[in-house]
Coordinates of C-alpha atoms in Angstrom, one line a residue:
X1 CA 50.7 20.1 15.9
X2 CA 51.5 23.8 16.8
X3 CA 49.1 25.8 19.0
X4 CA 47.0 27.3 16.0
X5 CA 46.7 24.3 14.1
X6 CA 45.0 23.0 17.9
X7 CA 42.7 25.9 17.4
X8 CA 41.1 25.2 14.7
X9 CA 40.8 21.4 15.4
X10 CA 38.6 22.1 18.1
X11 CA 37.0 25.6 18.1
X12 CA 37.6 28.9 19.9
X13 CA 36.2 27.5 22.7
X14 CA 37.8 24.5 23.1
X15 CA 34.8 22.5 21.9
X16 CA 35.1 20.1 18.5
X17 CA 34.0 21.8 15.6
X18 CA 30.8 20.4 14.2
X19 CA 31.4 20.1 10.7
X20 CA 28.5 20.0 8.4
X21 CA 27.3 16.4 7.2
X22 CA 28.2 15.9 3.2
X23 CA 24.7 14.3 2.8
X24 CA 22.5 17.2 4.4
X25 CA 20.3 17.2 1.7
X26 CA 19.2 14.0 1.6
X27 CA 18.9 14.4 5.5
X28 CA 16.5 17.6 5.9
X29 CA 14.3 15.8 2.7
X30 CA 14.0 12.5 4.9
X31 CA 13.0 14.7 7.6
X32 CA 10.9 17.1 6.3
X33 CA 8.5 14.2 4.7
X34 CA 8.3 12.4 7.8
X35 CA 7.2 15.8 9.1
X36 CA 5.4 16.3 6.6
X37 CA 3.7 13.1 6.3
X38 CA 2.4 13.2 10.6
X39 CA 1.1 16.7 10.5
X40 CA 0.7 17.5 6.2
X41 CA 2.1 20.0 4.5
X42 CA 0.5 22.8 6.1
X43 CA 1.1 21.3 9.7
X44 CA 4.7 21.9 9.5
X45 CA 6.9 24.7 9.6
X46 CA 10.7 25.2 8.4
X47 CA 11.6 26.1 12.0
X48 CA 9.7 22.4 13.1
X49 CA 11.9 20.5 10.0
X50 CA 14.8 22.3 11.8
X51 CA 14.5 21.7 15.2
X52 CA 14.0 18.0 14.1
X53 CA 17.3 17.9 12.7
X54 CA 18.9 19.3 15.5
X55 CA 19.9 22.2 13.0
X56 CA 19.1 26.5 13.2
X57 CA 16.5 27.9 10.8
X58 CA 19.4 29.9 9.0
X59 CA 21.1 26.8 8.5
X60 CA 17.8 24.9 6.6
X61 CA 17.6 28.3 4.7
X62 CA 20.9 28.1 3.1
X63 CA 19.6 24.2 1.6
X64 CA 16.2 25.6 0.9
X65 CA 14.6 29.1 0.6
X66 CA 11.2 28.1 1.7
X67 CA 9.4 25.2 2.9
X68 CA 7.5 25.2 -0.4
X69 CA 11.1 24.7 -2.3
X70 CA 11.7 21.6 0.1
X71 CA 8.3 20.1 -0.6
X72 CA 8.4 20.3 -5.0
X73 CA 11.8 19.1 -4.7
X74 CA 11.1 16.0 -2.7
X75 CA 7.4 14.9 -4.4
X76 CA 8.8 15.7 -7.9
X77 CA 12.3 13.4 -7.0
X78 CA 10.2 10.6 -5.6
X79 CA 8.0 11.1 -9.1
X80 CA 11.1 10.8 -10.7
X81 CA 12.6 7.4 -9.2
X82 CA 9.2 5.7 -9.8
X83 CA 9.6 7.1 -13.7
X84 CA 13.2 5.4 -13.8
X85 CA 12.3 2.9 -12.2
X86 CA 9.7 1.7 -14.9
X87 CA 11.5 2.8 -17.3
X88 CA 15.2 1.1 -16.3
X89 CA 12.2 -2.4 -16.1
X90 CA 10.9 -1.7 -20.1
X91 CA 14.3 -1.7 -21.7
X92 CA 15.2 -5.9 -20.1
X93 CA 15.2 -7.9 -22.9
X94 CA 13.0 -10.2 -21.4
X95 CA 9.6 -12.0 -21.4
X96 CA 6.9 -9.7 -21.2
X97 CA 5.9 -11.4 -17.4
X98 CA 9.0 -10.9 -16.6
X99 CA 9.6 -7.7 -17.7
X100 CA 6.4 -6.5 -15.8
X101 CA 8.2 -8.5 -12.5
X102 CA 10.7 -6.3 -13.1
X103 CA 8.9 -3.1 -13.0
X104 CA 6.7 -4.0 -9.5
X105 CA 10.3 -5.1 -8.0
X106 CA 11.4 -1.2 -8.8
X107 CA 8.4 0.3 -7.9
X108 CA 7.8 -1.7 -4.7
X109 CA 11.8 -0.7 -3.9
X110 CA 11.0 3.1 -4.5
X111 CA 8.0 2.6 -2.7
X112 CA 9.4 1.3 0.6
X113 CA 12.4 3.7 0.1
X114 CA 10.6 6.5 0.1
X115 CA 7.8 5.6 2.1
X116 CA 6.7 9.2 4.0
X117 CA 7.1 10.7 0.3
X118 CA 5.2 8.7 -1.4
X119 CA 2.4 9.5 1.0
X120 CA 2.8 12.7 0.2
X121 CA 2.8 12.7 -3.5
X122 CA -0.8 10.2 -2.9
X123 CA -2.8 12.4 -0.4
X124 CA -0.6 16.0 -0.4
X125 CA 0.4 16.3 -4.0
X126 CA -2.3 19.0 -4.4
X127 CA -0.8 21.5 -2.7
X128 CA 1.9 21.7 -5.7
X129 CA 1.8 24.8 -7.5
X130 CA -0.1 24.3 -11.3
X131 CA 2.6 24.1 -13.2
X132 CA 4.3 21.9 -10.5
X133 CA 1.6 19.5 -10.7
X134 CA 1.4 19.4 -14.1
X135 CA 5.1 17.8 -13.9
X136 CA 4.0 15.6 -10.6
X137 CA 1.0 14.4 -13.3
X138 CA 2.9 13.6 -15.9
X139 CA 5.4 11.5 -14.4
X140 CA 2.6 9.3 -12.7
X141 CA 0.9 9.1 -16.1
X142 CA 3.9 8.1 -17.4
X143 CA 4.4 5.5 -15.1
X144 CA 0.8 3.6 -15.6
X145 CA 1.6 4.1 -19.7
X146 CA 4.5 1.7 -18.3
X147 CA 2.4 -0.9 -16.6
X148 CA -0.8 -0.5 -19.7
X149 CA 2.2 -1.2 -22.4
X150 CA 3.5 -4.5 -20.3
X151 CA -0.6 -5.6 -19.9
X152 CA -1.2 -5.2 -22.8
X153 CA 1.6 -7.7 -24.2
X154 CA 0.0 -10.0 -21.9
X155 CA -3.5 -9.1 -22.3
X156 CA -4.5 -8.3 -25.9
X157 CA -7.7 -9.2 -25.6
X158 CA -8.4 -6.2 -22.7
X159 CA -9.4 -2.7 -23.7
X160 CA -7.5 0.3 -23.3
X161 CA -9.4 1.6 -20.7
X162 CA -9.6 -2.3 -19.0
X163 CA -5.5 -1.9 -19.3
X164 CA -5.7 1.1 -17.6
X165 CA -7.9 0.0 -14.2
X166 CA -5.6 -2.7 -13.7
X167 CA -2.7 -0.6 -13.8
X168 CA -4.2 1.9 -11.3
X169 CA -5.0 -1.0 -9.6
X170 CA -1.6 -2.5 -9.4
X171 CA -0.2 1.3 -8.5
X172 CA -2.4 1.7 -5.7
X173 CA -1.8 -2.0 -4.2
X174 CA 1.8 -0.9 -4.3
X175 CA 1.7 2.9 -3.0
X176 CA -0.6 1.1 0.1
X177 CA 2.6 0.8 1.7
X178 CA 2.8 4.8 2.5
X179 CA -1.0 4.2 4.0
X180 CA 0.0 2.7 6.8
X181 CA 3.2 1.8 9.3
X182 CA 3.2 -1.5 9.4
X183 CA 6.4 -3.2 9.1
X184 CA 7.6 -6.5 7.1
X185 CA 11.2 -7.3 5.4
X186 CA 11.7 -5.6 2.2
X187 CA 11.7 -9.2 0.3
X188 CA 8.4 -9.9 1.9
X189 CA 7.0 -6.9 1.2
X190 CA 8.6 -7.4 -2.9
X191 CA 6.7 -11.3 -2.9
X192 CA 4.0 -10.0 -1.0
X193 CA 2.6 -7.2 -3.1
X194 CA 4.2 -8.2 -6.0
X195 CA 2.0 -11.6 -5.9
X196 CA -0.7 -9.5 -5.2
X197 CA -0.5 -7.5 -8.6
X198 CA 0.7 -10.8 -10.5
X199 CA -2.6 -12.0 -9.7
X200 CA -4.8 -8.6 -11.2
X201 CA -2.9 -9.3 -14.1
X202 CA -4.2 -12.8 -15.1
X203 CA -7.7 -13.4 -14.2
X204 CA -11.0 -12.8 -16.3
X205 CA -12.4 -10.1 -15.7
X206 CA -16.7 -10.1 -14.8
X207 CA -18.6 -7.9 -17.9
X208 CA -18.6 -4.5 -17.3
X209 CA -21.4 -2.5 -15.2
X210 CA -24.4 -1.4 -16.6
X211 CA -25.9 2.1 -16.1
X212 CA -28.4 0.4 -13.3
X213 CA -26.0 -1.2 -11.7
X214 CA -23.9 1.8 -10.7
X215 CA -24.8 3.3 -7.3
X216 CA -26.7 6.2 -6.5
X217 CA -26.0 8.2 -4.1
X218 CA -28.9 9.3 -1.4
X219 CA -29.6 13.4 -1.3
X220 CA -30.0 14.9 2.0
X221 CA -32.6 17.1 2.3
X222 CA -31.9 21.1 2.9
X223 CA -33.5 20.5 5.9
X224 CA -31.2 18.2 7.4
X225 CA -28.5 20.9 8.4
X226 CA -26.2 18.7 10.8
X227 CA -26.3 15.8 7.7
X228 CA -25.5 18.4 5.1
X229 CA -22.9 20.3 7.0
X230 CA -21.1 17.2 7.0
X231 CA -21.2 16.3 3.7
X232 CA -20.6 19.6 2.2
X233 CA -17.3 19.8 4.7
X234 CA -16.3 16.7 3.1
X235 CA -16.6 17.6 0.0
X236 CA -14.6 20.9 0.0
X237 CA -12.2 18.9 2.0
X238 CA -11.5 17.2 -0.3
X239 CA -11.5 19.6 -3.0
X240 CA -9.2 22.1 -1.8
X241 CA -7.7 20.4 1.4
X242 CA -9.0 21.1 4.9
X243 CA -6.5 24.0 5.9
X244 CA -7.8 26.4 2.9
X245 CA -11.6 25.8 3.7
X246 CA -12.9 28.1 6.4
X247 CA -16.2 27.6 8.7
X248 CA -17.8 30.7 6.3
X249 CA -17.3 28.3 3.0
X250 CA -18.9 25.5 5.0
X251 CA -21.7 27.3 5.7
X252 CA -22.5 29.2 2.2
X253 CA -21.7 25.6 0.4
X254 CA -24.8 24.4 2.9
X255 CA -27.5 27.0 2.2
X256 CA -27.1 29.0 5.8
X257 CA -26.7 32.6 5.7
X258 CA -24.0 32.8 8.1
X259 CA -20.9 31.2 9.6
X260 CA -22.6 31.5 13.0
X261 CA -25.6 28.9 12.1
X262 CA -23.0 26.3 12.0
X263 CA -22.0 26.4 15.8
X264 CA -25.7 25.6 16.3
X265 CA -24.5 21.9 15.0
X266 CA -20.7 21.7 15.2
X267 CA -18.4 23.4 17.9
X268 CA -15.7 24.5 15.0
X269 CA -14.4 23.2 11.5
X270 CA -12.1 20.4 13.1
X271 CA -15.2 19.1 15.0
X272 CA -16.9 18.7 11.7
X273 CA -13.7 16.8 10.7
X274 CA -13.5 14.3 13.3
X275 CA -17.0 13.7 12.9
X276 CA -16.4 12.6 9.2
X277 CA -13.4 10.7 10.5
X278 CA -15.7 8.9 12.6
X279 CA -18.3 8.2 10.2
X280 CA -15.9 6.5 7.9
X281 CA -14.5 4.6 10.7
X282 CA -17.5 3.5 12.5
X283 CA -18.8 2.6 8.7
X284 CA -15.8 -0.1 8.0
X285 CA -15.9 -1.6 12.0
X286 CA -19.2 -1.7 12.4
X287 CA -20.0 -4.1 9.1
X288 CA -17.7 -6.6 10.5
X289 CA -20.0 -8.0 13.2
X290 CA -23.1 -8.4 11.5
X291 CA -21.1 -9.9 8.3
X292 CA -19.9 -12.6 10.5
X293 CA -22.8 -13.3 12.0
X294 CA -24.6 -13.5 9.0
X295 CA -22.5 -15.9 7.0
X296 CA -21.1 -19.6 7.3
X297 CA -17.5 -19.1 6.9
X298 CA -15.1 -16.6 6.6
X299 CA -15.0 -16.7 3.1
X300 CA -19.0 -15.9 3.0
X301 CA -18.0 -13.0 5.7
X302 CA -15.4 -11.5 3.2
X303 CA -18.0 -11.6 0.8
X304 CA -20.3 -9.5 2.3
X305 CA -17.7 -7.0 3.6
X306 CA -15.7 -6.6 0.6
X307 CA -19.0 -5.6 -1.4
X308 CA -19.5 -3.2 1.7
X309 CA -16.8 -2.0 1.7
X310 CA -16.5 -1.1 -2.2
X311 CA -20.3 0.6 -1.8
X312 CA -19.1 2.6 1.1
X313 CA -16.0 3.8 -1.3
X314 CA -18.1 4.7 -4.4
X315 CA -21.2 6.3 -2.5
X316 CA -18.8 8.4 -0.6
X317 CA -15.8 8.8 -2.6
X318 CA -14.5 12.3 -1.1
X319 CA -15.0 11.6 2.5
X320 CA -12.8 8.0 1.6
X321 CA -9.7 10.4 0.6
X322 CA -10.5 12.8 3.0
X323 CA -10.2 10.0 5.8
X324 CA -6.5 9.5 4.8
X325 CA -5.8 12.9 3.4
X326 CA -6.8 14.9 6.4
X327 CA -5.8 12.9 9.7
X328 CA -3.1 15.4 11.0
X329 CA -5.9 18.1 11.0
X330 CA -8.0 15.9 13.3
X331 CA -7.8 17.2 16.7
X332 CA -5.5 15.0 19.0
X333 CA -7.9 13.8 21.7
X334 CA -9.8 11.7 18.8
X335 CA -6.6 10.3 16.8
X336 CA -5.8 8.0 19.5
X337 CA -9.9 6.0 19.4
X338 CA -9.6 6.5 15.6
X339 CA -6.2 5.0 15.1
X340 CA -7.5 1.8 17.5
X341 CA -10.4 1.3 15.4
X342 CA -8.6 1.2 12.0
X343 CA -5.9 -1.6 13.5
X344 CA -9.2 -3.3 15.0
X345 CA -11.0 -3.2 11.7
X346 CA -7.8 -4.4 9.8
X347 CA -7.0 -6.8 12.3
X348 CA -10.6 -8.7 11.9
X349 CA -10.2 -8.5 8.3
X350 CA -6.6 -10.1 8.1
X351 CA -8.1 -12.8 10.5
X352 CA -10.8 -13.8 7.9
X353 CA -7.8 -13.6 5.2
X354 CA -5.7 -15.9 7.6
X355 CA -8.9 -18.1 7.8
X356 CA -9.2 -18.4 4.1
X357 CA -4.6 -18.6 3.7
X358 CA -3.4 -20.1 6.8
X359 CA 0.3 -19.8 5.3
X360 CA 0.2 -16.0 5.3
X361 CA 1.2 -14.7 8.9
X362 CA -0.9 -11.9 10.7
X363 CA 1.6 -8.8 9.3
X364 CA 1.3 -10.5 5.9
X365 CA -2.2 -10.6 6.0
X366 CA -2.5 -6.9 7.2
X367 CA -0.4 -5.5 4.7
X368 CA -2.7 -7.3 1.8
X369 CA -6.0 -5.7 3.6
X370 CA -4.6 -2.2 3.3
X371 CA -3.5 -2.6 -0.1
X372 CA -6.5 -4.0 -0.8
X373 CA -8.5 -0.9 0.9
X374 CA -6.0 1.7 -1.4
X375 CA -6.7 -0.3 -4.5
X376 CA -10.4 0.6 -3.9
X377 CA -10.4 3.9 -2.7
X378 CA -7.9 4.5 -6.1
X379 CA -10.2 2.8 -8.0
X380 CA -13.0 5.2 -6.8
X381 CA -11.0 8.1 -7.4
X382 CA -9.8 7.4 -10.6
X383 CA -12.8 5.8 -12.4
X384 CA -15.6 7.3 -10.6
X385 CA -18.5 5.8 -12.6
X386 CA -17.2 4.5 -15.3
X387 CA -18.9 1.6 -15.8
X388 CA -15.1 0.0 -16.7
X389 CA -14.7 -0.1 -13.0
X390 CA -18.2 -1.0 -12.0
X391 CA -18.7 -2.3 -8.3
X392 CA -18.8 -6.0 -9.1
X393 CA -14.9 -5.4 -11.1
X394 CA -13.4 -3.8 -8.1
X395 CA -14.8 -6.6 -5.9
X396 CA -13.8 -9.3 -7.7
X397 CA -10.1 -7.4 -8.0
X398 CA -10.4 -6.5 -3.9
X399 CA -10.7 -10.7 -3.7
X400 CA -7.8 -11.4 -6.1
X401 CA -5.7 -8.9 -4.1
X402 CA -6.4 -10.6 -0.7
X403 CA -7.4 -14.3 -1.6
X404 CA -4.7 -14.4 -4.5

């Protein structure tokens, strides 16, 4: 080797060259939904993704012009795999059981693949542009089209609309994966969840609701300022995300005349977050005591908190999402009690799961709890009340996902 091929083997300086990885792509995507997925999409900046990767901001800019490019591009890819995935599934010339195996299998691979993605596209997807969304939209639709079709060979005798719960049903026990870091073996999680959504699939369903049987939610008086706050926040929370909703919308969406009336109840907008948080925390932990107490067994106690638990969802609908949607906004000195009392509340749940399936172990049984809480909450979102999805339906299909 002659002195100027030495050169440029290892710099001007003397130092090696760092040569730029073939696969940088895929690496600032990876990186940028993990970011994305602590801290949400507004939380994080191009410079943070950067410094993560151990790269300069000119050097993300020539992959990406703007964090918003970075963000379509990875939501609407993930939409994509779980498209081919379902689609790759329809074309085996196989049973239709099997077929339908097939299709979880994919979509429990592209789940756990893409695992900070996917918990994007559930609870950040609404920060895509209009016409991005539209494409986002389409290719989930196009997906549960997948899953009605392969019911529908196996269930002729359910409605389009029943077809259609059970598939958002079955999506949502699988996308509960992103909800949530616990950690199993990718073939346990494929029999795991994909036992789970076997068993939606082949059970009778209870008659539909009835107009009186639907919940109603209780209105809070105008005079109840600190109750309405809350609500109101939660609402446009959830409606437009909590970084585009200022103090001044809070406070015209509650009836007071100015922004400064609120600091009367609430020390700022993220202290009105974290006391939603709470509420929806403290809700879930503190039915599990009495529930016990109350009942014989731990089946009896499931009982009682599973029909808790889906009241809770449908009365309060926005602040469920919210409570997923929004955590990276909540102000650090709370995350840490919050986070403990979600793995307390999950933990006493799996333990009256392991009570009722001794052969499942305790990360087994966690993992079915939150897909069983995801299938609700997606459930709620999706059906509202539609007496197709009445309260006593997404019990009995909350029992079927944990009890099997």
């Amino acid at each position: 080797m002659n002195v100027s091929e030495s050169r440029g083997a290892r710099g001007v300086a003397g130092a090696e060259v760092r040569r730029r990885p073939k696969n940088r792509r895929a690496q600032i995507a990876a990186s940028s939904a993990v970011a994305f997925g602590a801290a949400g999409y507004h939380g994080v900046s191009m410079e943070d993704i950067a410094t993560g990767l151990g790269i300069s901001s000119a050097a993300l800019y020539r992959h990406y012009p703007s964090k918003y490019a970075l963000f379509r591009e990875e939501l609407l890819r993930v939409g994509q795999a779980f498209t081919a995935s379902v689609e790759v599934a329809a074309q085996d010339p196989l049973p239709a059981a099997q077929r339908l195996r097939h299709m979880l299998t994919g979509l429990i691979g592209a789940t756990v693949e893409n695992r900070a993605t996917v918990r994007l596209v559930r609870w950040e997807g609404r920060y895509l542009e209009p016409a991005d969304r539209v494409v986002l939209d389409e290719q989930q639709s196009s997906v549960l089209v997948a899953l009605d079709e392969q019911l529908a060979l196996l269930r002729p005798e359910l409605t389009t609309a029943e077809l259609r719960m059970i598939s958002t049903a079955i999506l949502g026990v699988i996308t509960s994966v992103a909800d949530h870091h616990a950690a199993l073996p990718v073939r346990t999680v494929n029999r795991l969840l994909g036992a789970a959504c076997m068993a939606l699939t082949d059970s009778e369903l209870p008659p539909a609701a009835t107009v009186s049987e639907l919940g109603t939610r209780a209105q809070i008086p105008d005079s109840f300022k600190h109750e309405l706050l809350l609500r109101k926040a939660v609402e446009l929370f959830h409606l437009r995300g909590y970084p585009n909703v200022s103090v001044e919308d809070i406070a015209s969406a509650a009836g007071l005349s100015a922004a400064s009336a609120v600091y009367r109840f609430y020390r700022g907008k993220s202290d009105i977050l974290a006391a939603a948080f709470r509420r929806a925390a403290d809700r879930v932990s503190g039915a599990i005591g009495p529930a016990v107490a109350s009942t014989p067994d731990s089946g009896a106690a499931l009982g009682v908190l599973i029909e808790q638990f889906v009241a809770d969802t449908f009365d309060e609908r926005a602040l469920a999402v919210v409570y997923y949607a929004e955590f990276g906004h909540v102000p650090a000195e709370e995350r840490a009690v919050l986070r403990n009392i979600q793995r307390l509340s999950v933990q006493e749940w799996a333990r009256l799961v392991r009570d009722m399936r001794p052969e499942l172990s305790a990360a087994e049984a966690r993992f079915l709890v939150h897909a069983a809480f995801a299938m609700v909450i997606d459930l709620g979102q999706g059906f509202g009340d539609d007496p197709i999805a009445g309260r006593a339906r997404v019990g009995f299909l909350m029992r079927r996902v944990l009890l099997g």
